[in-house]
Structures are given as C-alpha cells and as structure tokens.
Amino acid sequence: MARGELARFLRDRRERLRPGDVGMPPGSRRRTPGLRREEVADLAAMSVDYYARLEQARGPRPSPRILASLADALRLPPAERTHLFRLAGVAPESPSGPPREVRPYVAGLLRRIPETAAIVTSASYDVIAFNPLAGALLGDIRTQPNLARRRFVFREQVLTTGHEDFAEIAVARLRAAADRYPRDAALAALLAELRAGSEEFNEIWAANPVRAPGHRTKNMTHPELGRLRVNCDILTVPEDDQQVVFMTADPDTATARALHHLAARVA
C-alpha cells in the first residue's frame, strides 16, 4: 500500500471538487479550495477521523467497499477509480458489465466523417452507435446489432462476408469480455447462444485465440452496390472498453466511388 501516494491523491481529488459538483450549495467562503474533509467523509458514509487518517498517510489499508465509496464521493472517472484501488494495494473492482453508452465526443466523431462508415462496438460486440453511411452499408443493423451473432449465427442473412480472421478476432475479444464481466447476464446469454448455434464458434473458443485490433481489408456484398473492398481500422476507447471501427476505401477505386454516392444519398 502506497500510503503517501494515496494520501496525496485523495487530497488532490478532494481539493479539485466544488460543492456544486456533488449537489451541495456553495455555502460560506472557504479558506481552502475544494470540499472539506467532513464533506467527503459524509458523502462516502465514513467517519471524519477515518478519512482524515487516510489523507495523513497513517490509516489502515481501506477495504474494497471503502475505496468504492470514496471513488463515488470524489466523482472519479474509471481510470482514476482503478488508480485509487492500486494505490491502496487492492485489486480493482470488477465492473458488472461492459459499458453500453457512447460518450458524446465519440458520437460527435461519427458525424464529422460523412464519407467514412463508422460504428462503435461494446466489449460484447454490440454496435451501440453508427453513422448513416455505416447503416446503409451494413444493412439492418438496428435489428441485428451484434457483430459476433451476425458472424456465427446469421452469417447467410447479413451483407458482410470477407476475411475469416474476424472469427478469431471476435472470439478473442469475447473471451476477454467474459473474463472482465463474469456477472453480465446479457454477455452470458450471448455466449450461450453462440455455443448452441455455431460449431465453428466452439472450435475457435477451444483454441483460445489471441488477436489484437488492427488494420484489416475485407470484401462486402451490397445489394445495390455489388462487391466492395473495404479497409477496416480500429480506434480503441480504453476507458469504456469500446472500439470505433472506421470503414474506408482506397482512393480512386470503384469502392471509393460507391461509398461517395451512398454517403451523398443518406446525408
């Protein structure tokens, strides 16, 4: 347990908060910036003496429950929450499930690239956001938004064909998600469906593939545009365990011209 670092981190995060940040009235003039110790202790449902000893680097190792309460009280984002646990020498708490909401800046990015098809996927390969071009390119993604399910169970009903390595990429990511979110019911149901519906999925799962996101090129068959050759590149959003997938075409190709016309039509 790094008592000194933990104490400094708690003081720094307390002092950067203002009463309005946590729903408190501004109150009288404060001699020091940020919240008072007693206010943080009250928000975290602990004694002021216990919290003061943590800030003075002389308290005992806090339990996971205490650390979670402090993280909530100090409004720590996911990365800082994990850092707090590590400073205390405690294993970071396991989130109950993969985040399935898209941050506004990520959603804004999708709108600013009209001639690039883009989707955001959660750790369970659900498409949780997409721009109009991606919707027109991938077909009925609203009713069948899970890419792993599309690949292994409804393979003949979707527009995407292409590289077989996506099967290993999908299984590797789903295995990692199962380790990180063992209590997520939706993920467990998806894995059960894939096991029951695809022998290929079971074979790849048993092989325990390890694949990292990166550049891929795949072929797609579109009902109006025909055969397309599309580049796929990944931007990770680590704090939410999400990926943004950009689908583009090489310049001056038939696929580039097709995407240009499709983007103009759905704009």
JSON list of C-alpha atoms in Angstrom, two decimals, residues 45 134 195:
[
{"chain": "A", "resi": 45, "resn": "ALA", "atom": "CA", "xyz": [-20.56, 7.29, 4.59]},
{"chain": "A", "resi": 134, "resn": "ALA", "atom": "CA", "xyz": [-22.49, 2.54, -41.85]},
{"chain": "A", "resi": 195, "resn": "ARG", "atom": "CA", "xyz": [-22.19, -22.06, -28.34]}
]
